[in-house]
Short mmCIF file of C-alpha atoms (C1' of nucleotides) in Angstrom, two decimals:
data_model
loop_
_atom_site.label_atom_id
_atom_site.label_comp_id
_atom_site.label_asym_id
_atom_site.label_seq_id
_atom_site.Cartn_x
_atom_site.Cartn_y
_atom_site.Cartn_z
CA MET A 1 235.69 136.66 -40.54
CA PHE A 2 232.32 136.00 -41.82
CA PHE A 3 230.71 138.08 -39.29
CA ARG A 4 233.06 141.00 -39.82
CA ASP A 5 232.42 140.89 -43.62
CA CYS A 6 228.71 140.96 -43.55
CA SER A 7 228.38 143.40 -40.62
CA GLY A 8 229.19 146.35 -42.69
CA SER A 9 226.54 146.57 -45.44
CA VAL A 10 224.23 143.69 -45.01
CA ALA A 11 221.17 144.05 -42.57
CA LEU A 12 221.38 141.39 -39.97
CA SER A 13 218.46 139.37 -38.91
CA PRO A 14 217.86 139.63 -35.07
CA ALA A 15 219.02 136.11 -34.70
CA MET A 16 222.27 136.85 -36.53
CA ARG A 17 222.87 139.83 -34.50
CA GLN A 18 222.22 137.94 -31.32
CA CYS A 19 224.68 135.21 -32.69
CA LYS A 20 227.29 137.85 -33.37
CA ALA A 21 226.93 139.48 -30.03
CA SER A 22 227.40 136.11 -28.29
CA ILE A 23 230.43 135.29 -30.13
CA ARG A 24 231.97 138.77 -29.25
CA GLY A 25 231.05 137.98 -25.65
CA PHE A 26 232.71 134.45 -25.90
CA LEU A 27 235.89 136.15 -27.12
CA LEU A 28 235.76 138.73 -24.42
CA LEU A 29 235.10 136.00 -21.95
CA ARG A 30 238.20 134.16 -23.21
CA VAL A 31 240.29 137.12 -22.71
CA LEU A 32 239.09 137.70 -19.25
CA TYR A 33 239.36 134.06 -18.32
CA MET A 34 243.20 134.26 -17.69
CA ARG A 35 243.28 137.43 -16.07
CA LEU A 36 244.05 136.73 -12.41
CA SER A 37 241.80 139.32 -11.15
CA ARG A 38 238.93 137.56 -12.73
CA TYR A 39 240.14 134.07 -12.22
CA PHE A 40 239.29 131.72 -9.41
CA LEU A 41 242.65 130.79 -7.66
CA PRO A 42 242.11 130.66 -3.88
CA ILE A 43 245.66 130.73 -2.62
CA LEU A 44 246.48 129.83 0.97
CA ARG A 45 249.23 131.79 2.69
CA GLU A 46 249.54 129.30 5.71
CA ASN A 47 250.10 125.64 5.49
CA PRO A 48 247.02 123.60 6.17
CA LYS A 49 247.77 121.41 9.24
CA GLU A 50 246.65 118.28 7.70
CA ALA A 51 248.89 118.22 4.83
CA GLU A 52 251.82 116.10 5.64
CA ILE A 53 253.56 115.70 2.31
CA VAL A 54 254.91 118.58 0.06
CA SER A 55 252.48 117.79 -2.82
CA HIS A 56 249.43 117.74 -0.71
CA ARG A 57 250.51 121.04 1.04
CA LEU A 58 251.46 122.71 -2.25
CA MET A 59 248.18 121.60 -4.02
CA LEU A 60 246.09 123.03 -1.28
CA ARG A 61 248.24 126.31 -0.92
CA ALA A 62 248.23 126.89 -4.82
CA GLY A 63 244.30 126.44 -4.85
CA MET A 64 244.38 123.28 -7.00
CA ILE A 65 242.22 121.04 -4.85
CA ARG A 66 239.78 121.07 -2.06
CA GLN A 67 238.95 118.14 0.27
CA GLU A 68 235.23 117.66 0.47
CA SER A 69 235.46 114.29 2.46
CA ALA A 70 238.24 111.97 3.60
CA GLY A 71 239.93 111.04 0.25
CA ILE A 72 237.64 112.99 -1.83
CA TYR A 73 238.53 116.15 -3.64
CA ALA A 74 237.11 118.83 -5.72
CA TRP A 75 239.48 120.01 -8.41
CA LEU A 76 239.67 123.79 -8.66
CA PRO A 77 240.41 125.59 -11.86
CA LEU A 78 244.33 125.49 -11.70
CA GLY A 79 244.26 121.72 -10.66
CA LEU A 80 241.90 121.05 -13.32
CA ARG A 81 244.18 122.46 -16.00
CA VAL A 82 247.03 120.30 -14.92
CA LEU A 83 244.79 117.14 -14.85
CA ASN A 84 243.50 118.04 -18.33
CA LYS A 85 247.24 118.34 -19.65
CA ILE A 86 248.04 115.13 -18.17
CA ASN A 87 245.00 113.33 -19.67
CA ALA A 88 245.85 114.94 -23.12
CA ILE A 89 249.27 113.35 -23.05
CA VAL A 90 247.91 110.02 -21.82
CA ARG A 91 245.25 110.08 -24.68
CA GLU A 92 247.71 110.91 -27.32
CA GLU A 93 250.06 108.15 -26.33
CA GLN A 94 247.17 105.67 -25.85
CA ASN A 95 245.99 106.52 -29.43
CA ARG A 96 249.48 106.27 -30.78
CA ALA A 97 249.77 102.77 -29.45
CA GLY A 98 246.48 101.77 -31.14
CA ALA A 99 244.24 101.89 -27.98
CA ILE A 100 240.57 103.27 -28.66
CA GLU A 101 238.89 105.55 -26.28
CA LEU A 102 235.23 105.04 -25.08
CA LEU A 103 233.60 105.98 -21.84
CA MET A 104 231.93 103.47 -19.37
CA PRO A 105 229.77 104.37 -16.39
CA THR A 106 230.99 104.85 -12.87
CA MET A 107 227.87 102.94 -11.45
CA GLN A 108 227.79 99.39 -12.19
CA SER A 109 225.52 96.59 -11.52
CA ALA A 110 226.41 93.81 -8.85
CA ASP A 111 225.38 91.13 -11.23
CA LEU A 112 228.28 91.72 -13.46
CA TRP A 113 230.69 91.26 -10.74
CA ARG A 114 228.81 88.19 -9.51
CA GLU A 115 229.74 86.57 -12.86
CA SER A 116 233.48 86.99 -12.52
CA GLY A 117 233.13 85.95 -8.81
CA ARG A 118 234.64 89.34 -7.63
CA TYR A 119 231.60 90.76 -6.10
CA ASP A 120 232.40 88.76 -2.92
CA ALA A 121 236.20 88.60 -3.39
CA TYR A 122 236.90 92.21 -3.67
CA GLY A 123 236.16 93.08 -0.05
CA LYS A 124 235.31 96.37 1.67
CA GLU A 125 237.46 98.36 -0.76
CA MET A 126 234.44 98.25 -3.11
CA LEU A 127 231.69 100.81 -2.46
CA ARG A 128 228.42 98.91 -2.61
CA ILE A 129 225.07 100.80 -3.02
CA LYS A 130 221.52 100.11 -3.32
CA ASP A 131 219.41 101.76 -5.82
CA ARG A 132 215.72 102.63 -4.94
CA HIS A 133 214.44 99.21 -6.10
CA GLU A 134 216.84 97.54 -3.67
CA ARG A 135 219.08 96.48 -6.65
CA ASP A 136 222.75 96.02 -5.65
CA MET A 137 224.90 98.33 -7.44
CA LEU A 138 228.55 99.58 -6.90
CA PHE A 139 230.74 102.36 -7.69
CA GLY A 140 233.44 100.87 -10.01
CA PRO A 141 236.89 100.26 -8.54
CA THR A 142 237.99 99.14 -11.93
CA ASN A 143 236.16 97.91 -15.09
CA GLU A 144 237.49 94.42 -16.42
CA GLU A 145 233.97 93.01 -15.87
CA MET A 146 232.07 95.80 -17.78
CA VAL A 147 234.69 96.01 -20.77
CA THR A 148 234.38 92.28 -20.97
CA GLU A 149 230.62 92.30 -21.10
CA ILE A 150 230.88 95.07 -23.87
CA PHE A 151 233.28 93.02 -25.79
CA ARG A 152 231.37 89.78 -25.66
CA ALA A 153 228.23 91.70 -26.76
CA TYR A 154 229.62 92.69 -30.00
CA VAL A 155 232.90 90.85 -30.91
CA ARG A 156 232.59 87.45 -32.44
CA SER A 157 235.35 87.01 -35.00
CA TYR A 158 239.18 86.83 -34.55
CA LYS A 159 239.35 89.34 -37.48
CA ASP A 160 238.28 92.03 -35.08
CA LEU A 161 241.33 91.46 -32.95
CA PRO A 162 243.56 92.76 -31.52
CA LEU A 163 241.32 95.22 -29.88
CA ASN A 164 242.43 97.76 -27.00
CA LEU A 165 239.69 99.83 -25.40
CA TYR A 166 240.36 102.51 -22.86
CA HIS A 167 238.71 105.27 -20.88
CA ILE A 168 239.76 107.96 -18.39
CA GLN A 169 237.14 107.88 -15.73
CA TRP A 170 236.70 108.34 -11.92
CA LYS A 171 237.12 105.34 -9.76
CA PHE A 172 236.41 104.76 -6.22
CA ARG A 173 238.10 102.60 -3.81
CA ASP A 174 237.01 102.79 -0.12
CA GLU A 175 240.58 102.94 1.14
CA VAL A 176 240.74 102.21 5.03
CA ARG A 177 243.07 105.24 5.56
CA PRO A 178 243.20 107.76 2.59
CA ARG A 179 245.95 110.08 3.07
CA PHE A 180 248.64 112.50 1.30
CA GLY A 181 245.90 114.27 -0.59
CA VAL A 182 245.25 113.06 -4.09
CA MET A 183 248.32 110.53 -3.82
CA ARG A 184 246.08 108.07 -1.94
CA SER A 185 242.46 109.32 -2.41
CA ARG A 186 239.25 107.15 -2.34
CA GLU A 187 237.90 108.83 -5.28
CA PHE A 188 240.67 109.11 -8.12
CA LEU A 189 240.92 109.53 -11.91
CA MET A 190 242.22 106.40 -13.65
CA LYS A 191 243.07 105.84 -17.46
CA ASP A 192 242.36 101.98 -17.64
CA ALA A 193 242.98 100.29 -20.95
CA TYR A 194 241.82 96.68 -21.74
CA SER A 195 243.27 94.41 -24.57
CA PHE A 196 241.73 91.53 -26.21
CA ASP A 197 243.76 88.97 -28.39
CA LEU A 198 243.25 85.67 -29.85
CA ASP A 199 246.22 84.01 -28.35
CA GLN A 200 249.11 84.41 -25.90
CA ALA A 201 251.57 85.63 -28.33
CA GLY A 202 249.04 88.39 -29.48
CA ALA A 203 248.41 89.24 -25.89
CA ILE A 204 252.10 89.55 -25.10
CA HIS A 205 252.43 91.94 -27.92
CA SER A 206 249.47 94.11 -26.69
CA TYR A 207 251.25 94.26 -23.22
CA ASN A 208 254.47 95.35 -24.74
CA LYS A 209 252.56 98.00 -26.77
CA MET A 210 251.34 99.46 -23.63
CA PHE A 211 254.58 98.97 -21.86
CA ALA A 212 256.30 101.11 -24.59
CA ALA A 213 253.44 103.64 -24.35
CA TYR A 214 253.87 104.20 -20.77
CA LEU A 215 257.47 104.74 -20.98
CA ARG A 216 256.69 107.58 -23.62
CA THR A 217 253.79 108.91 -21.64
CA PHE A 218 255.90 109.55 -18.33
CA ALA A 219 258.94 110.62 -20.23
CA ARG A 220 256.79 113.36 -21.97
CA MET A 221 255.84 114.66 -18.52
CA GLY A 222 259.34 114.95 -17.59
CA LEU A 223 259.32 111.77 -15.30
CA LYS A 224 261.51 108.86 -15.37
CA ALA A 225 259.41 106.09 -14.69
CA ILE A 226 260.98 102.64 -14.00
CA PRO A 227 259.06 99.46 -14.92
CA MET A 228 259.31 97.14 -11.84
CA ARG A 229 258.22 93.61 -11.77
CA ALA A 230 255.09 93.53 -9.69
CA ASP A 231 252.65 91.47 -7.93
CA THR A 232 249.25 91.04 -9.52
CA GLY A 233 247.01 91.53 -6.38
CA PRO A 234 243.24 91.12 -6.86
CA ILE A 235 243.39 91.76 -10.53
CA GLY A 236 245.00 88.40 -11.14
CA GLY A 237 247.30 87.06 -13.69
CA ASN A 238 251.05 86.18 -13.82
CA LEU A 239 252.82 88.93 -15.78
CA SER A 240 252.61 92.38 -14.32
CA HIS A 241 254.81 95.82 -14.03
CA GLU A 242 254.52 98.77 -11.94
CA PHE A 243 255.82 102.08 -13.19
CA ILE A 244 257.52 103.77 -10.34
CA ILE A 245 259.10 107.15 -10.19
CA LEU A 246 261.78 107.98 -7.88
CA ALA A 247 260.85 110.32 -5.06
CA SER A 248 261.99 110.76 -1.49
CA THR A 249 258.49 110.90 -0.34
CA GLY A 250 257.43 107.84 -2.31
CA GLU A 251 255.19 105.28 -0.36
CA SER A 252 257.13 102.12 -1.32
CA GLU A 253 260.83 101.15 -1.06
CA VAL A 254 262.40 100.23 -4.40
CA PHE A 255 265.61 98.89 -5.60
CA CYS A 256 267.14 99.29 -9.14
CA HIS A 257 270.07 99.51 -11.30
CA LYS A 258 271.24 103.15 -11.82
CA ASN A 259 271.08 102.64 -15.57
CA PHE A 260 267.40 103.17 -15.63
CA LEU A 261 267.99 106.93 -15.11
CA GLU A 262 269.77 107.16 -18.29
CA MET A 263 267.98 104.85 -20.77
CA ASP A 264 266.25 106.26 -23.86
CA THR A 265 262.52 106.00 -24.23
CA PRO A 266 261.09 104.79 -27.40
CA PRO A 267 260.70 107.53 -30.02
CA ALA A 268 257.28 108.76 -31.12
CA ASP A 269 257.56 107.02 -34.68
CA ILE A 270 258.50 103.66 -33.41
CA ASP A 271 256.48 100.86 -34.91
CA PHE A 272 253.96 99.79 -32.25
CA ASP A 273 252.64 97.00 -34.64
CA ASP A 274 255.96 95.31 -35.16
CA ARG A 275 256.12 92.59 -32.65
CA ALA A 276 259.91 92.22 -32.61
CA THR A 277 260.36 96.03 -32.05
CA MET A 278 257.91 96.04 -29.18
CA GLN A 279 259.59 92.87 -27.64
CA GLY A 280 262.75 94.70 -27.93
CA VAL A 281 261.70 97.58 -25.96
CA PHE A 282 260.49 95.34 -23.22
CA ASP A 283 263.55 93.31 -23.18
CA THR A 284 265.80 96.30 -22.80
CA TRP A 285 263.86 97.87 -20.11
CA THR A 286 263.52 94.63 -18.13
CA SER A 287 266.99 93.46 -18.52
CA ARG A 288 268.32 95.29 -15.51
CA TYR A 289 267.36 94.63 -11.83
CA ALA A 290 264.32 96.68 -10.69
CA ALA A 291 261.94 95.59 -7.89
CA THR A 292 259.65 97.07 -5.25
CA SER A 293 260.19 95.82 -1.75
CA GLU A 294 257.53 93.04 -2.10
CA MET A 295 259.29 91.60 -5.01
CA HIS A 296 262.83 92.42 -3.99
CA ASP A 297 265.59 89.84 -4.27
CA ALA A 298 268.36 91.06 -2.01
CA PRO A 299 271.06 88.65 -3.15
CA ALA A 300 270.53 89.53 -6.72
CA PHE A 301 270.50 93.19 -5.97
CA GLU A 302 273.58 93.06 -3.83
CA ALA A 303 275.34 91.12 -6.54
CA LEU A 304 275.54 94.28 -8.41
CA PRO A 305 278.49 96.58 -8.02
CA GLU A 306 277.71 98.89 -5.30
CA SER A 307 278.00 102.00 -7.51
CA GLU A 308 275.32 100.69 -9.77
CA GLN A 309 272.83 100.05 -7.00
CA VAL A 310 269.97 102.62 -6.42
CA SER A 311 267.92 102.05 -3.38
CA ALA A 312 265.31 104.74 -2.97
CA ARG A 313 261.60 105.46 -2.54
CA GLY A 314 259.14 105.49 -5.34
CA ILE A 315 255.50 106.37 -6.32
CA GLU A 316 253.63 103.94 -8.37
CA VAL A 317 252.04 105.98 -11.38
CA GLY A 318 251.15 103.04 -13.57
CA HIS A 319 250.37 99.35 -13.35
CA ILE A 320 250.02 96.90 -16.17
CA PHE A 321 248.64 93.29 -16.19
CA TYR A 322 248.52 90.41 -18.37
CA PHE A 323 245.94 87.98 -17.02
CA GLY A 324 245.04 85.64 -19.99
CA THR A 325 241.62 84.26 -19.62
CA LYS A 326 240.59 85.09 -16.12
CA TYR A 327 237.73 87.27 -16.78
CA SER A 328 236.99 86.11 -20.52
CA GLU A 329 236.59 82.56 -19.36
CA ALA A 330 234.43 83.46 -16.36
CA MET A 331 232.20 85.84 -18.54
CA LYS A 332 232.50 83.69 -21.77
CA ALA A 333 234.16 86.25 -23.98
CA VAL A 334 234.95 84.14 -26.99
CA VAL A 335 235.56 84.67 -30.70
CA ASN A 336 235.73 82.31 -33.64
CA GLY A 337 239.24 81.52 -34.52
CA PRO A 338 240.55 81.06 -38.33
CA ASP A 339 240.21 77.34 -37.65
CA GLY A 340 236.51 77.82 -37.11
CA LYS A 341 236.48 76.90 -33.48
CA GLU A 342 235.73 79.28 -30.40
CA ALA A 343 238.73 80.65 -28.59
CA THR A 344 238.54 82.35 -25.26
CA VAL A 345 240.10 85.72 -25.70
CA GLN A 346 243.41 86.60 -23.87
CA MET A 347 243.31 89.89 -21.75
CA GLY A 348 245.29 92.42 -20.19
CA SER A 349 244.69 95.60 -18.37
CA TYR A 350 246.66 98.76 -18.03
CA GLY A 351 246.09 101.58 -15.71
CA ILE A 352 247.57 105.03 -15.09
CA GLY A 353 246.53 107.29 -12.28
CA PRO A 354 246.26 111.03 -13.56
CA SER A 355 245.10 112.39 -10.42
CA ARG A 356 247.92 110.71 -8.53
CA LEU A 357 250.22 111.87 -11.35
CA VAL A 358 249.68 115.50 -10.45
CA ALA A 359 250.91 114.98 -6.93
CA ALA A 360 253.86 112.86 -8.23
CA LEU A 361 254.82 115.50 -10.50
CA ILE A 362 254.94 118.05 -7.60
CA GLU A 363 256.87 115.60 -5.39
CA ALA A 364 259.47 115.47 -8.37
CA ASN A 365 259.21 119.15 -9.13
CA HIS A 366 259.21 121.80 -6.34
CA ASP A 367 261.53 123.89 -4.10
CA ASP A 368 261.12 125.74 -0.95
CA ASN A 369 259.01 128.51 -2.88
CA GLY A 370 256.43 126.25 -4.46
CA ILE A 371 255.77 124.15 -7.42
CA ILE A 372 257.97 123.98 -10.58
CA TRP A 373 255.91 122.47 -13.41
CA PRO A 374 257.39 120.82 -16.38
CA GLU A 375 256.26 122.73 -19.54
CA ALA A 376 254.17 119.94 -20.75
CA VAL A 377 251.88 119.79 -17.83
CA ALA A 378 251.95 123.44 -16.50
CA PRO A 379 248.63 124.89 -16.00
CA PHE A 380 249.74 127.94 -17.80
CA ARG A 381 253.11 128.08 -19.78
CA VAL A 382 253.66 131.85 -18.85
CA GLY A 383 252.85 134.14 -16.07
CA LEU A 384 252.66 137.69 -16.82
CA ALA A 385 253.09 140.00 -13.82
CA ASN A 386 252.14 143.63 -13.87
CA LEU A 387 254.15 145.02 -11.01
CA LYS A 388 252.38 148.47 -11.12
CA VAL A 389 248.63 148.33 -12.03
CA GLY A 390 247.49 151.68 -12.81
CA ASP A 391 250.61 152.87 -14.33
CA ALA A 392 249.88 153.77 -17.96
CA ALA A 393 253.11 152.50 -19.65
CA THR A 394 253.22 149.35 -17.56
CA ASP A 395 249.50 148.66 -18.21
CA ALA A 396 249.98 149.14 -21.91
CA ALA A 397 253.13 146.96 -22.16
CA CYS A 398 251.15 144.10 -20.28
CA ALA A 399 248.13 144.65 -22.35
CA SER A 400 250.15 144.26 -25.51
CA LEU A 401 252.32 141.33 -24.56
CA TYR A 402 249.08 139.54 -23.03
CA GLU A 403 247.33 139.99 -26.38
CA LYS A 404 250.20 138.89 -28.66
CA LEU A 405 250.74 135.76 -26.36
CA GLU A 406 247.24 134.80 -26.46
CA LYS A 407 246.94 135.15 -30.13
CA ALA A 408 250.01 132.83 -30.74
CA GLY A 409 248.32 130.39 -28.45
CA VAL A 410 250.53 130.63 -25.53
CA ASP A 411 248.68 129.79 -22.32
CA VAL A 412 249.20 132.75 -20.24
CA LEU A 413 247.97 133.86 -16.81
CA TYR A 414 248.03 137.58 -16.44
CA ASP A 415 248.41 138.80 -12.89
CA ASP A 416 246.66 142.25 -13.18
CA ARG A 417 245.70 142.36 -9.63
CA ASP A 418 246.32 145.61 -7.84
CA ASP A 419 248.82 144.14 -5.19
CA ARG A 420 252.31 144.52 -4.01
CA PRO A 421 255.29 143.26 -6.26
CA GLY A 422 256.41 140.86 -3.56
CA ALA A 423 252.84 139.33 -3.36
CA LYS A 424 252.99 138.65 -7.08
CA PHE A 425 256.38 137.19 -7.01
CA ALA A 426 255.30 134.94 -4.11
CA THR A 427 252.11 133.80 -6.07
CA MET A 428 254.04 133.16 -9.30
CA ASP A 429 256.54 130.98 -7.62
CA LEU A 430 254.04 129.17 -5.67
CA ILE A 431 251.70 128.19 -8.46
CA GLY A 432 255.03 127.34 -10.40
CA LEU A 433 254.44 128.38 -14.09
CA PRO A 434 257.53 127.61 -16.15
CA HIS A 435 258.23 131.28 -17.39
CA GLN A 436 257.55 134.55 -15.47
CA VAL A 437 257.44 137.84 -17.61
CA ILE A 438 257.79 140.64 -15.19
CA VAL A 439 256.74 144.12 -16.25
CA GLY A 440 257.53 147.23 -13.98
CA PRO A 441 258.28 150.87 -14.60
CA LYS A 442 261.95 150.54 -13.72
CA SER A 443 262.74 148.05 -16.39
CA LEU A 444 260.38 149.54 -18.88
CA ALA A 445 262.12 152.95 -18.59
CA GLU A 446 265.05 151.16 -20.45
CA GLY A 447 262.68 149.39 -22.94
CA LYS A 448 262.95 146.25 -21.30
CA VAL A 449 260.94 143.59 -19.34
CA GLU A 450 262.33 140.73 -17.14
CA MET A 451 261.95 137.12 -17.97
CA LYS A 452 262.39 134.59 -15.30
CA ASN A 453 262.84 130.81 -15.55
CA ARG A 454 261.00 129.15 -12.63
CA ARG A 455 263.16 126.17 -12.68
CA THR A 456 266.65 127.56 -12.91
CA GLY A 457 265.95 130.98 -11.37
CA ALA A 458 267.73 132.57 -14.38
CA ARG A 459 266.59 136.19 -15.21
CA GLU A 460 267.13 138.00 -18.46
CA MET A 461 266.31 141.81 -19.23
CA LEU A 462 264.76 141.46 -22.81
CA SER A 463 262.93 143.64 -25.10
CA VAL A 464 259.24 142.70 -25.62
CA ASP A 465 259.95 141.30 -29.05
CA GLU A 466 262.70 139.16 -27.71
CA VAL A 467 260.36 137.93 -25.02
CA LEU A 468 257.74 136.89 -27.70
CA ASN A 469 260.40 135.28 -29.67
CA LYS A 470 261.52 133.18 -26.89
CA LEU A 471 258.31 131.94 -26.09
CA GLY A 472 257.64 131.14 -29.79
CA ALA A 473 254.96 133.94 -30.36
"C1'" C B 1 240.40 97.18 11.04
"C1'" G B 2 243.43 98.04 15.80
"C1'" G B 3 245.88 102.24 18.69
"C1'" G B 4 246.19 107.66 19.59
"C1'" G B 5 244.33 112.55 18.75
"C1'" U B 6 241.27 116.91 17.19
"C1'" A B 7 236.61 119.70 16.33
"C1'" U B 8 236.11 127.77 18.59
"C1'" A B 9 235.59 133.19 12.18
"C1'" G B 10 237.86 131.27 5.21
"C1'" C B 11 243.06 129.47 7.29
"C1'" G B 12 246.31 128.79 11.71
"C1'" C B 13 245.37 128.96 16.86
"C1'" A B 14 244.19 130.77 22.43
"C1'" G B 15 240.27 130.36 25.88
"C1'" U B 16 238.13 124.58 28.68
"C1'" C B 17 241.81 122.49 34.21
"C1'" U B 18 239.21 126.85 37.99
"C1'" G B 19 231.37 127.69 34.39
"C1'" G B 20 229.56 134.29 34.13
"C1'" U B 21 227.80 134.97 27.58
"C1'" A B 22 234.15 134.47 22.86
"C1'" G B 23 239.69 136.41 21.51
"C1'" C B 24 244.57 136.80 18.62
"C1'" G B 25 247.48 136.31 14.03
"C1'" C B 26 246.80 135.61 8.77
"C1'" G B 27 243.14 136.30 4.97
"C1'" G B 28 238.32 139.58 3.45
"C1'" A B 29 236.06 144.89 2.68
"C1'" A B 30 236.71 150.49 3.19
"C1'" G B 31 240.48 154.20 3.57
"C1'" U B 32 245.33 156.42 4.27
"C1'" U B 33 250.22 154.96 3.11
"C1'" U B 34 253.69 152.25 0.13
"C1'" U B 35 255.56 150.55 -4.76
"C1'" G B 36 261.01 145.18 -7.72
"C1'" G B 37 260.55 139.76 -3.06
"C1'" G B 38 254.07 138.52 1.04
"C1'" U B 39 254.33 147.34 3.55
"C1'" A B 40 252.54 149.98 7.78
"C1'" C B 41 248.51 152.12 10.12
"C1'" U B 42 243.10 153.23 11.07
"C1'" U B 43 238.10 151.38 10.72
"C1'" C B 44 234.64 147.38 9.64
"C1'" A B 45 232.42 142.61 8.46
"C1'" G B 46 232.43 137.66 9.73
"C1'" G B 47 231.40 132.48 14.94
"C1'" U B 48 223.81 129.23 17.15
"C1'" C B 49 232.21 127.29 19.84
"C1'" G B 50 231.05 119.74 15.27
"C1'" U B 51 226.00 117.54 16.87
"C1'" A B 52 222.12 115.63 20.22
"C1'" G B 53 220.84 115.55 25.10
"C1'" G B 54 221.93 116.18 30.36
"C1'" U B 55 223.64 118.98 35.04
"C1'" U B 56 223.39 124.34 36.41
"C1'" C B 57 220.21 130.60 37.88
"C1'" G B 58 223.91 130.46 33.91
"C1'" A B 59 227.95 125.81 29.56
"C1'" A B 60 232.84 126.96 24.43
"C1'" U B 61 234.20 125.35 29.61
"C1'" C B 62 231.37 119.79 33.46
"C1'" C B 63 228.90 114.65 32.04
"C1'" U B 64 226.76 111.20 28.29
"C1'" G B 65 225.67 109.60 23.35
"C1'" C B 66 226.61 110.33 18.20
"C1'" U B 67 229.21 112.37 13.87
"C1'" A B 68 233.07 114.13 11.23
"C1'" C B 69 238.34 114.77 10.33
"C1'" C B 70 243.67 113.87 11.39
"C1'" C B 71 248.08 110.97 12.88
"C1'" C B 72 250.47 105.88 13.69
"C1'" G B 73 250.37 100.77 12.37
"C1'" A B 74 248.20 96.43 8.88
"C1'" C B 75 246.13 97.02 3.34
"C1'" C B 76 246.39 99.59 -2.03
"C1'" A B 77 245.91 102.98 -9.16
#
RNA sequence: CGGGGUAUAGCGCAGUCUGGUAGCGCGGAAGUUUUGGGUACUUCAGGUCGUAGGUUCGAAUCCUGCUACCCCGACCA
């Protein structure tokens, strides 16, 4: 606006002119950015042989990821868009629950881990590296030590509690056998949050807050995640839940009450600061039977009426832990309490794997033709297909639709490639955008375009205005 | 970490047994054709056959070492 106003009468300085030009260039780039002919979407027509499970196959075919080493992947533009959408939801829900984002480094000093005793305990899964000065470093598999170090450096008073710090950052665990694409990779993205409280009651409340936030997070992605009592593994502690989504290709066997599939998730305006409310959420969601095979209690499960038993396979998408003073004690993270005495802080940690979630979402949402993205995480909401590039009327209709959708802030990918209709349909179905707007000379002759719902397959013949209306543009 | 396997064009594969200087399909480029569910045809480009060494007049092919990747199990966000 400012530039348009001054461009007419006022002489611009060279710097201003350059600035204006670069802004115009930026806008132009933004428009071209989502034209398929100018995008980077390396689709594979054939199935890569190494991909055993459907999500891995579809991620490779849809040009979302590329393997660079065993268990190490590059995220291509389409995959990155999904990852970012997931991260955005995770962030919103973490913030809503009172967690605060920071960013810690991937490389850590071994000394930090020697303090907690985990440098030797962690085993070969931890990637150990020496720097040029022969100092022992490591690529972090998790961050309890580092966040505790940061906490103890600054926090001295109980008045600064409770505190929950999180980041979304790449982790490395040198898995013996990475497989299933990004489902079990060595390098993976993790949202890890760490809570600090003065006492156990406070720590339980922090745990419950994350518990509720996780239920909301997964629900927003269209996933029904079931919290299951879990083993704590090398993190330690005695209270822990895994969040599992049911999928036939899941890695673990799970058992639960069928009611989980119908339970309501906490609303957005629930009071995260009210202990009773949070405890209520926790109690409700842990009142029914739910366990992974490691924690399975067969007699208790079989005591349920058979019609209420669900025995299935599941994918772990989140894991939360309350471990008390395991790290704060070893690393001397203490605060002065109201009584003037030093108290060792109570901690918990809370992980979600966004990169794994991408695969899990595909496992839960696909058909023979490809991926079916839930709206909330779709790389683009709308796919606009021009069935006859070069036809003036079709080109004009697409350009107009494209521009209006863009202006309304609708994520749209415009397939303007000079290609056969069949190829475009196949591409759209493969990459799974929720809405397809199909524009060709036949329907256009009647003043209509076709809108197809990827999930239901339902097609409607609509006017351009009706399409814009439906998409909220 | 145990067991099994693979490595030849961007992807999927044949050729290896029986040594003679590399081929098919898809994809890519150019063209003609076609235009509402991966169109057909023509032409073209693209490979030091994972790597190092050995045997041989000659190695993708035979021998040895190494590396990478995949699968099955035991382990894990």
